[in-house]
XYZ file of C-alpha atoms in Angstrom:
472
model
C 29.936 -162.265 200.068
C 28.693 -158.626 201.283
C 32.379 -157.417 201.812
C 33.809 -158.553 198.871
C 30.219 -156.128 197.150
C 30.865 -153.216 199.163
C 34.605 -153.608 198.204
C 33.752 -153.415 194.163
C 30.905 -150.905 194.803
C 33.432 -148.384 196.814
C 36.243 -148.865 194.244
C 33.992 -149.093 191.573
C 32.286 -145.181 193.448
C 35.545 -143.332 193.853
C 36.924 -144.053 189.916
C 33.805 -142.604 188.890
C 34.559 -139.471 191.223
C 37.987 -139.343 190.125
C 36.311 -139.206 185.938
C 33.682 -136.871 187.135
C 36.379 -134.328 188.902
C 38.766 -134.239 185.401
C 36.311 -134.241 183.092
C 34.625 -131.187 185.363
C 38.350 -129.234 185.515
C 38.729 -129.455 181.675
C 35.314 -128.735 180.493
C 35.990 -125.512 181.271
C 39.256 -125.237 179.458
C 39.821 -123.763 175.855
C 39.448 -126.137 172.684
C 41.852 -127.996 172.112
C 44.067 -126.815 169.440
C 45.565 -130.062 167.975
C 46.917 -128.161 164.786
C 49.347 -127.115 167.888
C 50.563 -130.183 168.321
C 50.862 -130.551 164.510
C 53.620 -127.618 164.232
C 55.477 -128.767 167.349
C 58.700 -129.380 166.826
C 58.266 -131.722 169.912
C 56.040 -133.992 167.411
C 58.324 -137.063 167.293
C 57.957 -139.240 163.742
C 55.415 -142.049 163.686
C 55.768 -145.127 162.132
C 51.979 -146.632 161.800
C 52.254 -150.926 161.755
C 49.313 -152.292 160.150
C 48.919 -156.204 160.154
C 47.159 -157.544 157.395
C 45.605 -161.036 156.628
C 43.553 -161.931 154.160
C 42.763 -158.459 152.720
C 42.968 -157.865 149.317
C 39.967 -156.682 148.577
C 40.362 -153.136 150.898
C 44.441 -153.309 151.642
C 44.562 -150.351 148.760
C 41.901 -148.409 150.152
C 43.153 -148.318 153.532
C 46.898 -147.699 153.171
C 45.414 -144.094 151.051
C 43.639 -143.459 153.969
C 46.710 -143.771 155.788
C 48.729 -142.020 154.036
C 46.932 -138.984 154.155
C 46.620 -138.630 157.965
C 46.991 -135.298 159.320
C 50.357 -135.771 161.384
C 53.968 -134.031 159.913
C 56.019 -137.453 159.921
C 55.598 -140.313 159.661
C 56.191 -144.063 157.870
C 53.670 -147.285 156.821
C 54.828 -150.011 157.059
C 52.043 -152.962 156.275
C 52.646 -156.437 157.538
C 51.694 -159.466 155.294
C 51.430 -161.964 157.766
C 51.775 -165.090 155.441
C 48.207 -164.013 153.278
C 46.613 -166.578 151.169
C 45.070 -164.490 149.094
C 46.498 -161.695 146.718
C 47.446 -158.586 149.260
C 50.837 -159.177 148.644
C 50.566 -158.746 144.702
C 47.573 -155.987 144.963
C 50.184 -153.780 147.106
C 53.099 -154.426 145.299
C 51.156 -153.631 141.886
C 48.888 -150.581 143.803
C 52.149 -148.452 145.292
C 55.116 -149.823 142.533
C 56.876 -151.293 145.392
C 60.418 -152.809 144.537
C 61.871 -154.964 147.071
C 64.455 -153.868 149.641
C 68.097 -155.422 148.951
C 69.742 -154.024 151.509
C 70.081 -156.508 154.944
C 67.968 -155.517 157.680
C 68.502 -156.470 161.326
C 65.786 -158.572 162.646
C 67.254 -159.357 165.773
C 66.861 -156.115 168.137
C 63.378 -157.630 169.890
C 65.801 -160.630 171.015
C 62.950 -163.285 170.255
C 62.245 -164.471 166.505
C 59.253 -164.063 164.378
C 58.713 -165.969 161.294
C 60.972 -166.182 158.619
C 60.575 -162.838 156.547
C 60.770 -163.521 152.881
C 60.731 -159.561 151.949
C 60.669 -156.237 152.531
C 59.452 -154.030 149.607
C 59.789 -150.290 149.316
C 57.757 -147.644 147.078
C 58.843 -145.842 144.420
C 55.055 -143.569 144.124
C 55.352 -142.787 148.337
C 58.882 -142.974 150.027
C 56.957 -143.212 153.380
C 55.361 -146.923 152.900
C 57.063 -150.058 153.527
C 56.007 -153.448 153.298
C 56.820 -156.531 154.908
C 56.218 -160.105 153.232
C 56.400 -163.112 155.993
C 55.058 -166.428 156.723
C 52.150 -166.423 158.895
C 52.546 -165.929 162.609
C 49.649 -163.897 163.997
C 48.678 -160.952 165.153
C 51.565 -160.153 167.381
C 54.348 -162.020 165.767
C 53.401 -159.244 162.410
C 53.818 -156.299 165.111
C 57.002 -157.489 166.445
C 58.284 -157.265 162.398
C 57.147 -154.149 161.751
C 58.855 -152.912 165.334
C 62.536 -154.158 163.486
C 61.413 -152.552 160.417
C 60.831 -149.063 161.718
C 63.344 -146.106 161.987
C 61.593 -144.035 164.178
C 61.410 -143.659 168.213
C 57.521 -144.015 168.602
C 55.686 -146.825 166.855
C 51.701 -147.047 166.340
C 49.654 -150.234 166.644
C 46.636 -149.769 164.771
C 43.845 -152.838 163.751
C 42.908 -153.062 159.797
C 39.209 -152.888 160.769
C 40.153 -149.423 163.001
C 38.370 -146.056 161.790
C 40.294 -143.065 162.739
C 39.093 -139.939 164.187
C 40.696 -136.760 161.731
C 42.893 -135.848 164.672
C 43.281 -139.504 166.118
C 47.222 -139.455 165.578
C 47.297 -135.412 167.263
C 45.269 -136.527 169.777
C 47.001 -139.532 170.767
C 50.548 -137.745 170.886
C 49.427 -134.379 172.814
C 50.526 -135.899 175.642
C 53.772 -136.700 174.810
C 54.676 -133.935 172.990
C 53.296 -130.938 175.828
C 54.999 -133.421 178.130
C 57.128 -131.589 181.230
C 60.745 -131.412 181.607
C 61.821 -135.093 183.469
C 58.375 -136.909 182.091
C 58.364 -140.054 180.163
C 55.453 -141.380 178.728
C 56.471 -144.617 176.787
C 52.634 -145.926 175.769
C 49.638 -143.734 175.240
C 46.273 -144.566 174.195
C 42.827 -142.969 173.391
C 38.860 -143.994 173.905
C 37.575 -145.966 171.078
C 33.815 -145.300 170.192
C 31.293 -147.941 168.503
C 30.841 -147.302 164.919
C 28.284 -149.695 164.076
C 25.264 -147.621 162.464
C 27.318 -143.882 161.852
C 28.679 -142.433 159.038
C 31.635 -143.760 157.630
C 33.167 -142.381 154.134
C 37.071 -142.901 153.076
C 38.320 -144.974 156.300
C 36.872 -141.687 158.633
C 33.872 -141.155 160.932
C 31.953 -137.960 159.668
C 32.089 -135.120 162.670
C 28.549 -135.279 162.672
C 27.924 -138.617 161.291
C 28.022 -140.143 164.721
C 24.613 -142.455 164.955
C 23.526 -145.005 167.669
C 22.458 -148.476 166.321
C 19.106 -150.118 167.377
C 20.878 -153.128 167.532
C 20.111 -154.058 171.233
C 24.042 -155.739 172.043
C 25.680 -152.769 170.359
C 23.942 -150.254 172.442
C 24.793 -152.346 175.331
C 28.537 -152.189 174.421
C 28.208 -148.504 173.638
C 27.588 -147.668 176.988
C 29.260 -150.886 178.335
C 33.070 -148.612 176.216
C 31.558 -145.491 178.305
C 31.658 -147.110 181.741
C 35.303 -148.301 180.695
C 36.967 -146.173 179.132
C 35.421 -143.058 180.948
C 35.418 -144.150 184.380
C 37.843 -147.029 184.631
C 40.734 -145.320 182.438
C 40.510 -142.336 183.324
C 40.950 -142.848 186.918
C 44.021 -145.494 186.576
C 45.394 -143.206 184.101
C 45.278 -140.455 186.771
C 47.442 -143.190 189.264
C 50.326 -144.443 186.665
C 48.050 -147.872 187.090
C 46.489 -148.202 183.865
C 46.860 -151.926 182.559
C 45.061 -151.922 179.207
C 45.829 -150.147 175.692
C 43.798 -150.708 173.555
C 45.493 -152.411 170.649
C 42.925 -150.747 167.920
C 44.988 -147.778 168.674
C 47.420 -147.071 170.914
C 51.238 -145.125 170.976
C 54.373 -146.122 171.753
C 58.117 -145.599 172.493
C 59.921 -147.911 170.450
C 62.917 -148.005 173.055
C 61.140 -149.398 176.075
C 59.039 -152.018 173.754
C 62.190 -153.525 172.525
C 63.607 -153.722 176.191
C 60.288 -155.246 177.278
C 61.125 -158.130 174.430
C 58.253 -157.056 171.884
C 55.012 -158.587 171.698
C 53.976 -161.907 173.074
C 52.761 -164.086 170.314
C 51.698 -167.165 172.818
C 48.602 -165.268 174.034
C 45.259 -163.772 173.141
C 45.759 -160.463 174.986
C 49.292 -159.275 173.760
C 47.865 -155.803 173.974
C 47.337 -156.171 177.824
C 50.756 -158.244 178.594
C 52.552 -155.932 176.647
C 51.239 -153.040 178.877
C 51.611 -154.981 182.232
C 55.188 -155.604 181.240
C 56.123 -152.667 180.217
C 54.689 -151.820 183.959
C 56.820 -154.505 185.669
C 59.978 -153.305 183.737
C 59.450 -149.438 184.566
C 59.024 -150.920 188.557
C 62.179 -152.794 188.342
C 64.366 -149.991 186.593
C 62.851 -147.226 189.432
C 61.739 -144.997 186.806
C 59.036 -142.487 186.923
C 57.761 -142.996 183.462
C 53.872 -143.194 182.819
C 50.990 -144.898 180.541
C 48.642 -142.249 179.938
C 45.309 -142.457 179.140
C 43.247 -139.899 176.241
C 39.944 -139.244 177.416
C 38.942 -138.110 173.790
C 37.952 -140.490 171.020
C 40.408 -141.266 168.797
C 39.124 -144.277 166.891
C 36.265 -146.423 166.081
C 35.683 -149.972 165.640
C 32.438 -152.095 164.618
C 31.220 -154.191 167.629
C 29.417 -157.610 167.425
C 25.858 -157.315 165.993
C 25.409 -161.535 167.364
C 25.246 -163.164 170.295
C 27.343 -166.046 168.469
C 29.913 -163.382 167.539
C 29.708 -161.608 171.241
C 30.205 -164.815 173.039
C 33.011 -165.646 170.853
C 34.627 -162.298 171.422
C 34.056 -162.553 175.348
C 35.361 -165.526 176.375
C 38.504 -165.073 174.004
C 39.195 -161.312 175.996
C 38.513 -163.729 179.257
C 40.847 -165.941 178.317
C 43.544 -163.644 177.271
C 43.232 -161.581 180.972
C 44.209 -164.531 182.758
C 47.150 -165.323 180.439
C 47.849 -162.148 181.033
C 47.692 -162.408 184.545
C 49.138 -165.900 185.788
C 52.118 -165.266 183.415
C 52.617 -162.118 185.880
C 51.625 -163.385 189.379
C 54.546 -162.744 190.148
C 53.659 -159.078 190.738
C 50.500 -159.839 193.262
C 50.966 -158.134 196.503
C 54.249 -157.648 195.796
C 55.827 -154.688 197.443
C 58.403 -154.017 194.369
C 55.719 -153.221 192.289
C 54.041 -150.339 194.637
C 50.227 -149.931 193.243
C 50.516 -151.868 190.060
C 51.051 -154.688 192.867
C 48.263 -153.757 195.436
C 46.117 -152.272 193.325
C 45.698 -153.025 190.192
C 46.752 -156.633 190.143
C 44.351 -156.870 192.647
C 41.592 -155.648 190.839
C 42.382 -157.299 187.548
C 42.136 -160.600 189.408
C 39.740 -160.625 192.152
C 37.178 -158.621 190.080
C 37.752 -158.723 186.533
C 39.533 -162.519 186.006
C 37.307 -164.107 189.443
C 34.138 -161.390 189.045
C 31.883 -164.187 187.133
C 32.368 -166.819 189.001
C 31.480 -165.018 192.348
C 28.475 -163.180 190.585
C 27.444 -166.883 189.501
C 27.990 -168.112 192.508
C 25.569 -165.937 194.450
C 23.029 -166.684 192.221
C 23.463 -170.426 192.907
C 23.415 -169.862 196.507
C 20.217 -167.868 196.275
C 18.706 -170.401 194.271
C 19.496 -173.365 196.548
C 18.255 -171.236 199.522
C 15.207 -170.289 198.210
C 14.776 -173.917 197.304
C 15.364 -174.623 201.104
C 13.509 -172.453 202.602
C 16.522 -170.724 203.579
C 15.933 -167.022 202.389
C 14.833 -164.153 203.386
C 13.090 -163.402 200.218
C 11.498 -159.868 201.211
C 15.430 -159.310 202.747
C 16.985 -160.639 199.638
C 14.288 -158.651 197.078
C 15.741 -155.460 199.079
C 19.404 -156.163 197.727
C 18.664 -157.754 194.283
C 16.722 -153.783 193.609
C 19.650 -151.748 195.185
C 22.113 -153.696 193.440
C 20.306 -153.193 189.955
C 19.202 -149.644 190.806
C 23.419 -148.638 191.554
C 24.164 -151.006 188.258
C 21.698 -148.565 186.567
C 22.579 -145.777 188.186
C 26.237 -146.162 187.208
C 25.586 -147.524 183.427
C 24.203 -143.796 183.309
C 26.443 -141.916 184.910
C 29.135 -143.278 182.305
C 26.449 -141.897 179.740
C 25.898 -138.599 181.384
C 29.768 -138.488 181.495
C 30.122 -138.434 178.189
C 27.502 -136.544 176.938
C 28.642 -133.906 179.597
C 32.617 -134.293 178.403
C 32.549 -135.323 174.749
C 28.892 -134.785 172.751
C 29.494 -137.237 170.152
C 25.693 -138.464 170.237
C 24.046 -135.134 169.602
C 20.299 -136.476 168.653
C 17.891 -136.738 171.358
C 16.460 -140.027 170.568
C 20.159 -141.813 170.853
C 20.855 -140.618 174.282
C 17.232 -141.724 175.622
C 18.155 -144.747 173.870
C 21.183 -144.840 175.775
C 19.685 -144.315 179.124
C 16.935 -146.468 179.269
C 18.800 -149.402 177.767
C 21.327 -148.380 180.744
C 18.079 -148.950 183.067
C 18.062 -152.426 181.764
C 21.412 -154.057 182.007
C 21.314 -155.133 185.172
C 18.119 -157.747 183.989
C 19.940 -159.270 180.877
C 23.078 -158.201 179.424
C 25.305 -158.068 182.958
C 23.651 -161.722 183.689
C 24.229 -162.938 180.245
C 28.214 -161.427 180.217
C 29.123 -163.407 183.705
C 28.275 -166.505 181.897
C 29.934 -166.131 179.091
C 33.008 -164.643 181.236
C 33.192 -167.259 183.042
C 32.707 -169.955 180.070
C 36.259 -168.001 178.801
C 37.877 -168.503 182.326
C 37.101 -172.097 182.313
C 38.383 -172.295 178.643
C 41.268 -170.746 180.392
C 41.561 -173.187 182.981
C 40.918 -176.265 180.474
C 44.508 -175.018 178.751
C 42.723 -175.868 175.615
C 44.104 -173.837 173.022
C 41.312 -171.654 171.113
C 41.987 -169.889 168.184
C 40.984 -165.708 167.629
C 37.450 -167.375 165.831
C 36.485 -165.066 163.168
C 35.023 -161.696 163.921
C 31.567 -161.585 161.212
C 32.154 -157.734 159.633
C 28.955 -156.251 158.589
C 29.572 -154.306 154.861
C 27.718 -151.527 156.328
C 28.713 -150.604 159.212
C 32.869 -150.748 157.841
C 34.951 -150.338 154.791
C 38.161 -150.826 155.777
C 37.950 -154.969 155.857
C 39.953 -156.959 158.090
C 40.751 -156.916 161.885
C 43.412 -158.093 164.324
C 40.670 -160.372 165.347
C 40.657 -162.454 161.437
C 44.364 -163.918 162.002
C 44.210 -167.207 162.936
C 45.844 -169.040 165.845
């Protein structure tokens, strides 16, 4: 147990050091001029794919905001995934859409999608298309959008994502500025939490970032800082990144098609695709990379109640299990290099099995106390050290955000973040441990669980819908 804890602490400390070094090196550089990316002749055209399920009330405003994004050349593909409301009719009427008559190749991915009913194009906006298909879930809708797309890169976008004004420029910057011979096949950026912030017309105002007063939301903000600014910066530097957020990510289409598109029989389709792309890279002996952009590119709503947060975390853990189980042959396999010996073991033994080991520790301590076999002073000292380390790690993540990006400018927000970071080990982490453990139990039980409903607050986002709203 001590050896396991020591290894985890060393790994987290190393990731923090890598992130600190990278942000310190970039802090003194000139401000990034995203207009250069916009004007660059090397900026490839994009296809933006938006799955939609029962979004009649907000689909029009969502599409209008996306049609006005700050990017040179793009097309927008909305996929109506068997909505039971009038999403289809609303789109057709609002954008004066007509059915496409010519034949389309729907077999490029090598895996069938649910039947396509029709494809429409807009007479008002030549770059707007609509696919109407039978319900198959978010991954199936994305696969349909990929096969209709015309451009070499596509963006998968959740319907509830609130965009940064330069979101597409930020996420495409590593691809545009890649060195000769450097092949970047996927790029993702930081995802912020929008609860409590000022949002208008689908965009978050530059000075509108506010911290919610909900304790669950505040802890998720800190959690996101730690996951994105520490974990993903370090993993990306070593080309070991196994997750590009499903809320907003850009992919090179030819690689995704060769990999077979999104897996439809998992709730963790975003991570599973990234792992499959890494697998393909290693098997082709390519030097292609999957990168992470530290700048916040989009914002999403976080759960505000314990019940909704519980469903989200058990679902995430089931998706993690399904992905790792499907690609278990990569674990400690020399063929896959650092992915097999660093990334996969980390996700198996720390992320997947960590809750089980942590709960086992709680049980052993309680059992030992009951039998009188525990040195109470020594145990209390170890517990205090672990709580202090966890709190310092969370506070360090907040410090990295403030030092590198300063999205939360109000002193009151920063003070609240630091205070809550110090309390994490005493209530939030044990709660997450229990919920993640239960997600593992559900996954091992092989019982099919749906996505569940992500209850949205109308006061947070004015763009309805979510990948979480898809049934199945």
